[in-house]
Amino acid sequence: MPTNKSPGMDGLTVEFYRVFWDILGPDLVTVWAESLQSGVLPLSCRRTVLALLPKKGDLCDLRNWRPVSLLSTDYKIVAKAISLRLGSVMADVIHPDQTYTVLGRSIFDNLFLVRDLLELGRRDGLSFALLSLDQEKAFDRVDHGYLLSTLQAFGFGPQFVSFLRVLYASAECLVRLNWTLTEPVSFGRGVRQGCPLSGQLYALAIEPFLCLLRRRMTGLVLREPELRLVLSAYADDVLLVVQDPGDLARVEACQAIYSAASSAQVNWVKSSGLAVGDWRQVSSLPPALQTIQWSAGPLLYLGIYLSATHPSLPENWQNLEGGVIERIRKWMRLLRCLSLRGRALVLNQLVLSTLWYRLNTLAPAPGFLTHLRRLILEFFWSGMHWAPVGVLHLPLKEGGQGLKCLYTQVRVFRLQALQRLFYSASSSAWSILAHAFLRRFQGLRYDRQLFYLCPRGFPQDLSGLPVFYQDLLQTWKLFLTTRSVAATVGADLLTEPLLHNPQLRVQVAESRSVRQRLVLAEVTRVGDLLDYDRRDWLDPLTLARRMGLSSPRTPRRVLQEVKAALTPAAWAYVN
């Protein structure tokens, strides 16, 4: 459990329980076991202090305050134990398009999906709309009876459901106002924000609504790649993909059913929509949906401005740069009191940390990193540069100051995205779109095979790729990698690249004219040289016709060189 957190009414912290667990642990386990069996928790676990944190907007409006529960640590321990058990099955219950609190999924799956979908719409001239639903007080409106019934419907056992029923039975809160506490107030709705279980319970509570949308909506059906997109969800941030205007009426009908069952409510006035391409909404809509604000401009989704007309909107970087300048300005007054190590900590923890979220999602605007780097160095050195910039980024034990390097951190983010693309256990819709972009590059029909290619022979012009994936490939080209075709077995052998592949060198294909003819003939992989009907290699004459050549001499050389490069194990598989 995380430390340095506010305790509950008893004032006992996580650190206290860690130090004295050998003494308190056995008695606490006994109390919890008896409580779960009897159906009643101790009073300290049932009561919580409700603190109100201000959000943006008019603070005279109660809806612009966020309630956070300050729970006692003994309650958090038992809730955390149940949360760990629940987390092991969340991926089996929750659909892949909901990423909140599911192990192996990330908020960047949602952001990458929407970013790439808008890019695909711009390139292919697609017409559709994105509708962002604003759930009003989402966590606070979950009905407990509905929640427990949902768990039973998903197949959770009666004992597990009874444990959760005990956690919320006779629950009370004391609201903190002006440093005083009100009388205890019972509540029968809402999952307590601050409880280790709250995120998972809400993801389960909204899943029936999302299932209903997936079943009734048409969504956006793509042919290349073959994919049907209906929604992208991160907790209560639900983004719907609409191509058929009739889906809007279906959304309202699904929301009405969900609201009747769970007490949830959508604020249609705050909901917004983005029209992509030539998509137009119909006029005959239910009154609730007519209040939605539609625009062709940028859509703010999970804190990122996204648009179908620009891959990296200036709004994302202008606001970010202004925030960095403001934070540095505030700390300038204390600059004389800060050591070099203190300045590095301020920059790393309070300034640079605000950049990582957007830099992880989007390729930065030209000159953005250079300008910020200058501001950061001016703050660190206070006008007097005593050492090369590179020394500052070294760890302390190597004589540096541990200052984060903007350029290096961006490269780290790209490598993490690459790792997630090729090795993630979950098959997200984002990865399907990403592979489609890679396969389209210069007609090569490679996806992960692009990263097998020789850096020297790799195409220098990457403009055929989205900006983010250009950045991804540029990062990969910085590394010297080695691999062996001998290690390539099974179906992977059939996708082994013929062009720019140092491990399967085809000298005749190094000619630009031959390479272009192979690309036009869609013969870019080992498997393209096989005739599956005859269960043999392609005949040179057949290959010559596909390449638009009158003589089979060049195709014959291609076949000979590929056969000579294959290992005995590869030959056995092909045969």
Coordinates of N, CA and C in Angstrom, one line a residue, residues 315-474:
E315 N -2.5 23.8 -29.5 CA -3.1 24.0 -28.2 C -2.5 23.1 -27.1
N316 N -2.1 21.9 -27.5 CA -1.4 21.0 -26.6 C -0.1 21.5 -26.0
W317 N 0.6 22.3 -26.9 CA 2.0 22.7 -26.5 C 2.0 24.1 -26.0
Q318 N 1.1 25.0 -26.5 CA 1.0 26.3 -26.0 C 0.6 26.3 -24.5
N319 N -0.4 25.6 -24.1 CA -0.8 25.6 -22.7 C 0.3 25.0 -21.8
L320 N 0.9 23.9 -22.4 CA 2.0 23.2 -21.6 C 3.2 24.1 -21.4
E321 N 3.6 24.8 -22.4 CA 4.7 25.7 -22.3 C 4.4 26.9 -21.3
G322 N 3.2 27.4 -21.4 CA 2.9 28.4 -20.5 C 2.9 27.9 -19.0
G323 N 2.4 26.7 -18.8 CA 2.5 26.1 -17.5 C 3.9 26.0 -16.9
V324 N 4.8 25.5 -17.8 CA 6.2 25.4 -17.4 C 6.8 26.7 -17.0
I325 N 6.6 27.7 -17.9 CA 7.1 29.0 -17.6 C 6.6 29.6 -16.3
E326 N 5.3 29.4 -16.0 CA 4.8 29.9 -14.8 C 5.4 29.2 -13.5
R327 N 5.6 27.9 -13.6 CA 6.1 27.1 -12.5 C 7.6 27.6 -12.2
I328 N 8.3 27.7 -13.3 CA 9.7 28.2 -13.2 C 9.8 29.6 -12.6
R329 N 8.8 30.5 -13.0 CA 8.8 31.8 -12.5 C 8.5 31.8 -11.0
K330 N 7.6 30.9 -10.5 CA 7.3 30.9 -9.1 C 8.6 30.5 -8.2
W331 N 9.3 29.5 -8.8 CA 10.5 29.0 -8.1 C 11.7 29.9 -8.2
M332 N 11.7 30.9 -9.1 CA 12.8 31.8 -9.2 C 13.1 32.6 -8.0
R333 N 12.0 32.9 -7.2 CA 12.2 33.7 -6.0 C 13.0 32.9 -4.9
L334 N 13.0 31.6 -5.0 CA 13.7 30.8 -4.0 C 15.0 30.2 -4.6
L335 N 15.4 30.7 -5.8 CA 16.5 30.1 -6.5 C 17.8 30.2 -5.6
R336 N 18.0 31.3 -5.0 CA 19.2 31.5 -4.2 C 19.3 30.5 -3.0
C337 N 18.2 30.0 -2.6 CA 18.2 29.1 -1.4 C 18.3 27.6 -1.9
L338 N 18.3 27.4 -3.1 CA 18.3 26.0 -3.6 C 19.8 25.6 -4.1
S339 N 20.2 24.4 -3.6 CA 21.5 23.9 -4.1 C 21.2 23.4 -5.6
L340 N 22.3 23.0 -6.2 CA 22.2 22.4 -7.6 C 21.3 21.2 -7.5
R341 N 21.5 20.3 -6.5 CA 20.7 19.1 -6.4 C 19.2 19.5 -6.2
G342 N 19.0 20.5 -5.4 CA 17.6 21.0 -5.1 C 17.0 21.5 -6.4
R343 N 17.7 22.2 -7.2 CA 17.2 22.7 -8.5 C 16.8 21.5 -9.4
A344 N 17.7 20.5 -9.4 CA 17.4 19.4 -10.3 C 16.1 18.6 -9.8
L345 N 15.9 18.6 -8.5 CA 14.7 17.9 -7.9 C 13.5 18.7 -8.3
V346 N 13.6 20.0 -8.2 CA 12.4 20.9 -8.5 C 12.1 20.7 -10.0
L347 N 13.1 20.7 -10.9 CA 12.8 20.6 -12.3 C 12.2 19.2 -12.6
N348 N 12.8 18.1 -12.0 CA 12.3 16.8 -12.3 C 10.9 16.5 -11.8
Q349 N 10.7 16.9 -10.5 CA 9.4 16.5 -9.9 C 8.3 17.5 -10.1
L350 N 8.6 18.8 -10.3 CA 7.5 19.7 -10.3 C 7.3 20.4 -11.7
V351 N 8.3 20.3 -12.6 CA 8.3 21.0 -13.9 C 8.2 20.0 -15.0
L352 N 9.2 19.1 -15.1 CA 9.3 18.2 -16.2 C 8.2 17.1 -16.1
S353 N 7.8 16.8 -14.9 CA 6.8 15.8 -14.8 C 5.4 16.2 -15.4
T354 N 5.2 17.5 -15.6 CA 4.0 17.9 -16.3 C 4.0 17.7 -17.8
L355 N 5.2 17.4 -18.3 CA 5.3 17.2 -19.8 C 5.1 15.8 -20.2
W356 N 5.3 14.8 -19.3 CA 5.5 13.4 -19.8 C 4.2 12.9 -20.4
Y357 N 3.0 13.3 -19.8 CA 1.8 12.7 -20.3 C 1.5 13.0 -21.8
R358 N 1.7 14.3 -22.2 CA 1.5 14.6 -23.6 C 2.6 14.2 -24.5
L359 N 3.8 14.2 -24.0 CA 5.0 13.7 -24.8 C 4.9 12.2 -25.1
N360 N 4.2 11.5 -24.2 CA 4.0 10.1 -24.3 C 3.0 9.8 -25.4
T361 N 2.1 10.8 -25.7 CA 1.0 10.6 -26.6 C 1.2 11.1 -28.0
L362 N 1.9 12.3 -28.0 CA 2.0 13.0 -29.3 C 3.5 13.4 -29.6
A363 N 3.8 13.5 -30.8 CA 5.1 14.0 -31.2 C 5.1 15.5 -31.0
P364 N 6.1 16.0 -30.3 CA 6.1 17.5 -29.9 C 6.2 18.4 -31.2
A365 N 5.7 19.6 -31.0 CA 5.8 20.5 -32.1 C 7.3 20.9 -32.4
P366 N 7.6 21.3 -33.6 CA 9.0 21.6 -33.9 C 9.5 22.8 -33.0
G367 N 10.7 22.6 -32.5 CA 11.3 23.7 -31.6 C 10.8 23.7 -30.2
F368 N 9.8 22.9 -29.9 CA 9.2 22.9 -28.5 C 10.2 22.4 -27.5
L369 N 10.9 21.3 -27.8 CA 11.8 20.8 -26.8 C 13.0 21.7 -26.7
T370 N 13.5 22.2 -27.8 CA 14.7 23.1 -27.8 C 14.4 24.3 -26.9
H371 N 13.2 24.9 -27.1 CA 12.9 26.1 -26.3 C 12.8 25.8 -24.8
L372 N 12.1 24.7 -24.5 CA 12.0 24.3 -23.1 C 13.4 24.0 -22.4
R373 N 14.2 23.3 -23.2 CA 15.5 23.0 -22.7 C 16.3 24.3 -22.3
R374 N 16.2 25.3 -23.1 CA 16.9 26.6 -22.8 C 16.3 27.2 -21.5
L375 N 15.0 27.1 -21.4 CA 14.4 27.7 -20.1 C 14.9 26.9 -18.9
I376 N 15.0 25.6 -19.0 CA 15.4 24.7 -17.9 C 16.8 25.0 -17.5
L377 N 17.7 25.1 -18.5 CA 19.1 25.4 -18.2 C 19.3 26.8 -17.6
E378 N 18.6 27.7 -18.1 CA 18.7 29.1 -17.5 C 18.3 29.1 -16.0
F379 N 17.2 28.3 -15.7 CA 16.8 28.2 -14.3 C 17.9 27.5 -13.5
F380 N 18.4 26.4 -14.0 CA 19.4 25.6 -13.3 C 20.7 26.3 -13.0
W381 N 21.2 27.0 -14.0 CA 22.5 27.6 -13.9 C 22.4 29.1 -13.4
S382 N 21.2 29.6 -13.5 CA 21.1 31.0 -13.1 C 22.0 31.9 -13.8
G383 N 22.2 31.7 -15.2 CA 23.0 32.5 -16.0 C 24.5 32.1 -16.1
M384 N 24.9 31.2 -15.2 CA 26.4 30.8 -15.2 C 26.5 29.3 -15.5
H385 N 26.9 29.0 -16.7 CA 27.0 27.6 -17.1 C 28.4 27.1 -16.8
W386 N 28.5 26.2 -15.8 CA 29.8 25.7 -15.3 C 30.2 24.3 -15.9
A387 N 29.4 23.6 -16.5 CA 29.7 22.3 -17.0 C 28.9 22.0 -18.3
P388 N 29.3 21.1 -19.2 CA 28.6 20.8 -20.3 C 27.2 20.3 -20.0
V389 N 26.2 20.4 -20.9 CA 24.9 20.1 -20.6 C 24.8 18.6 -20.4
G390 N 25.5 17.8 -21.1 CA 25.4 16.3 -21.0 C 25.8 15.8 -19.6
V391 N 26.7 16.6 -18.9 CA 27.1 16.2 -17.5 C 25.9 16.3 -16.6
L392 N 25.0 17.2 -16.7 CA 23.9 17.4 -15.8 C 23.0 16.2 -15.8
H393 N 22.9 15.5 -16.9 CA 22.0 14.4 -17.1 C 22.5 13.1 -16.5
L394 N 23.8 13.1 -16.1 CA 24.4 11.9 -15.6 C 23.9 11.6 -14.1
P395 N 23.9 10.4 -13.7 CA 23.5 10.1 -12.3 C 24.5 10.8 -11.3
L396 N 24.0 10.9 -10.1 CA 24.9 11.6 -9.0 C 26.2 10.8 -8.9
K397 N 26.1 9.5 -8.9 CA 27.3 8.7 -8.6 C 28.3 8.8 -9.8
E398 N 27.9 9.3 -10.9 CA 28.8 9.5 -12.0 C 29.2 10.9 -12.2
G399 N 28.9 11.8 -11.2 CA 29.3 13.2 -11.3 C 28.3 14.1 -11.9
G400 N 27.1 13.7 -12.2 CA 26.1 14.5 -12.7 C 25.1 15.0 -11.6
Q401 N 24.0 15.5 -12.1 CA 23.0 16.0 -11.1 C 21.6 15.2 -11.3
G402 N 21.6 14.3 -12.2 CA 20.4 13.5 -12.3 C 19.2 14.2 -13.0
L403 N 19.5 15.3 -13.7 CA 18.5 16.1 -14.3 C 18.0 15.3 -15.6
K404 N 16.7 15.2 -15.7 CA 16.1 14.5 -16.8 C 16.4 15.2 -18.1
C405 N 16.7 14.4 -19.1 CA 16.9 14.9 -20.5 C 15.6 14.8 -21.3
L406 N 15.2 15.9 -21.8 CA 13.9 15.9 -22.6 C 14.0 14.9 -23.8
Y407 N 15.0 15.0 -24.5 CA 15.2 14.2 -25.7 C 15.2 12.7 -25.4
T408 N 16.0 12.4 -24.4 CA 16.2 11.0 -24.0 C 14.8 10.5 -23.5
Q409 N 14.1 11.2 -22.7 CA 12.8 10.8 -22.2 C 11.8 10.5 -23.3
V410 N 11.8 11.4 -24.3 CA 10.9 11.1 -25.4 C 11.2 9.8 -26.1
R411 N 12.6 9.5 -26.3 CA 13.0 8.3 -26.9 C 12.5 7.1 -26.0
V412 N 12.6 7.2 -24.7 CA 12.2 6.2 -23.8 C 10.7 5.9 -24.0
F413 N 9.9 7.0 -24.1 CA 8.4 6.8 -24.3 C 8.2 6.1 -25.7
R414 N 9.0 6.4 -26.7 CA 8.7 5.7 -28.0 C 9.1 4.2 -27.9
L415 N 10.1 3.9 -27.2 CA 10.5 2.5 -27.0 C 9.4 1.8 -26.2
Q416 N 8.9 2.4 -25.2 CA 7.8 1.8 -24.4 C 6.6 1.6 -25.3
A417 N 6.3 2.5 -26.2 CA 5.1 2.3 -27.1 C 5.4 1.1 -28.0
L418 N 6.7 1.0 -28.5 CA 7.0 0.0 -29.4 C 6.9 -1.4 -28.7
Q419 N 7.4 -1.4 -27.4 CA 7.3 -2.7 -26.7 C 5.8 -3.1 -26.5
R420 N 5.0 -2.1 -26.2 CA 3.6 -2.4 -26.0 C 2.9 -2.8 -27.3
L421 N 3.4 -2.3 -28.4 CA 2.8 -2.6 -29.7 C 3.0 -4.1 -30.0
F422 N 4.2 -4.5 -29.8 CA 4.6 -5.9 -30.2 C 4.5 -7.0 -29.2
Y423 N 4.6 -6.6 -27.9 CA 4.7 -7.6 -26.9 C 3.6 -7.5 -25.8
S424 N 2.6 -6.6 -26.0 CA 1.6 -6.5 -25.0 C 0.7 -7.8 -25.0
A425 N 0.3 -8.3 -23.9 CA -0.6 -9.5 -23.8 C -2.0 -9.2 -24.3
S426 N -2.4 -7.9 -24.1 CA -3.8 -7.6 -24.6 C -3.8 -7.1 -26.0
S427 N -4.7 -7.6 -26.8 CA -4.8 -7.1 -28.2 C -5.7 -6.0 -28.3
S428 N -5.2 -4.8 -28.2 CA -6.1 -3.6 -28.2 C -6.4 -3.1 -29.7
A429 N -7.4 -2.4 -29.8 CA -7.8 -1.8 -31.1 C -6.7 -0.9 -31.6
W430 N -6.0 -0.2 -30.7 CA -4.9 0.7 -31.1 C -3.8 -0.1 -31.9
S431 N -3.5 -1.3 -31.4 CA -2.4 -2.0 -32.0 C -2.8 -2.5 -33.4
I432 N -4.1 -2.7 -33.7 CA -4.5 -3.1 -35.0 C -4.4 -2.0 -36.0
L433 N -4.8 -0.8 -35.5 CA -4.6 0.4 -36.4 C -3.1 0.7 -36.6
A434 N -2.3 0.5 -35.6 CA -0.9 0.8 -35.8 C -0.2 -0.1 -36.8
H435 N -0.5 -1.4 -36.7 CA 0.0 -2.4 -37.7 C -0.5 -2.0 -39.1
A436 N -1.7 -1.5 -39.2 CA -2.2 -1.2 -40.5 C -1.4 0.0 -41.1
F437 N -1.1 1.0 -40.3 CA -0.2 2.1 -40.8 C 1.1 1.6 -41.2
L438 N 1.7 0.7 -40.5 CA 3.1 0.2 -40.8 C 3.0 -0.6 -42.1
R439 N 2.0 -1.4 -42.3 CA 1.9 -2.2 -43.5 C 1.7 -1.4 -44.7
R440 N 1.1 -0.2 -44.6 CA 0.9 0.7 -45.8 C 2.2 1.4 -46.2
F441 N 3.2 1.4 -45.4 CA 4.4 2.3 -45.7 C 5.0 1.8 -46.9
Q442 N 5.0 2.7 -47.9 CA 5.7 2.5 -49.2 C 5.4 1.2 -49.9
G443 N 4.2 0.6 -49.6 CA 3.7 -0.6 -50.2 C 4.5 -1.8 -49.8
L444 N 5.3 -1.8 -48.8 CA 6.1 -2.9 -48.4 C 5.3 -4.0 -47.7
R445 N 4.2 -3.7 -47.1 CA 3.3 -4.6 -46.4 C 4.1 -5.3 -45.2
Y446 N 4.9 -4.5 -44.6 CA 5.6 -5.0 -43.4 C 4.9 -4.3 -42.2
D447 N 4.9 -5.0 -41.1 CA 4.5 -4.3 -39.8 C 5.7 -4.3 -38.9
R448 N 5.8 -5.4 -38.1 CA 7.0 -5.5 -37.2 C 8.2 -5.8 -38.0
Q449 N 8.1 -6.3 -39.3 CA 9.2 -6.5 -40.1 C 10.0 -5.2 -40.5
L450 N 9.3 -4.1 -40.4 CA 10.0 -2.8 -40.6 C 11.2 -2.6 -39.7
F451 N 11.1 -3.2 -38.5 CA 12.2 -3.1 -37.6 C 13.3 -4.1 -37.7
Y452 N 13.1 -5.0 -38.7 CA 14.2 -5.9 -39.1 C 15.1 -5.3 -40.1
L453 N 14.7 -4.2 -40.7 CA 15.4 -3.7 -41.9 C 16.8 -3.1 -41.5
C454 N 17.7 -3.1 -42.5 CA 19.0 -2.5 -42.3 C 18.9 -1.0 -42.2
P455 N 19.5 -0.4 -41.2 CA 19.4 1.1 -41.1 C 20.0 1.8 -42.3
R456 N 21.0 1.3 -42.9 CA 21.6 1.9 -44.0 C 20.7 1.9 -45.3
G457 N 20.1 0.8 -45.5 CA 19.2 0.7 -46.6 C 17.8 1.1 -46.3
F458 N 17.5 1.6 -45.1 CA 16.2 1.9 -44.7 C 15.7 3.2 -45.5
P459 N 14.5 3.3 -45.9 CA 14.0 4.5 -46.6 C 14.2 5.7 -45.7
Q460 N 14.8 6.8 -46.3 CA 15.0 8.0 -45.6 C 13.7 8.8 -45.4
D461 N 12.9 8.7 -46.4 CA 11.6 9.5 -46.4 C 10.6 8.7 -45.7
L462 N 10.2 9.2 -44.5 CA 9.2 8.5 -43.7 C 7.9 9.2 -43.7
S463 N 7.7 10.2 -44.7 CA 6.5 11.0 -44.7 C 5.2 10.2 -45.0
G464 N 5.3 9.0 -45.4 CA 4.2 8.2 -45.7 C 3.5 7.6 -44.4
L465 N 4.2 7.8 -43.2 CA 3.7 7.4 -42.0 C 3.2 8.5 -41.2
P466 N 2.3 8.3 -40.2 CA 1.9 9.4 -39.3 C 3.1 9.9 -38.5
V467 N 3.0 11.1 -38.0 CA 4.2 11.7 -37.4 C 4.6 10.9 -36.2
F468 N 3.7 10.4 -35.4 CA 4.1 9.6 -34.2 C 4.9 8.4 -34.6
Y469 N 4.6 7.7 -35.7 CA 5.3 6.5 -36.1 C 6.6 6.8 -36.8
Q470 N 6.6 8.0 -37.4 CA 7.9 8.5 -37.9 C 8.9 8.6 -36.7
D471 N 8.4 9.2 -35.7 CA 9.3 9.4 -34.5 C 9.6 8.0 -33.9
L472 N 8.7 7.1 -34.0 CA 9.0 5.7 -33.5 C 10.1 5.0 -34.2
L473 N 10.1 5.1 -35.6 CA 11.1 4.5 -36.4 C 12.4 5.3 -36.3
Q474 N 12.4 6.6 -36.2 CA 13.6 7.3 -36.0 C 14.3 6.9 -34.7

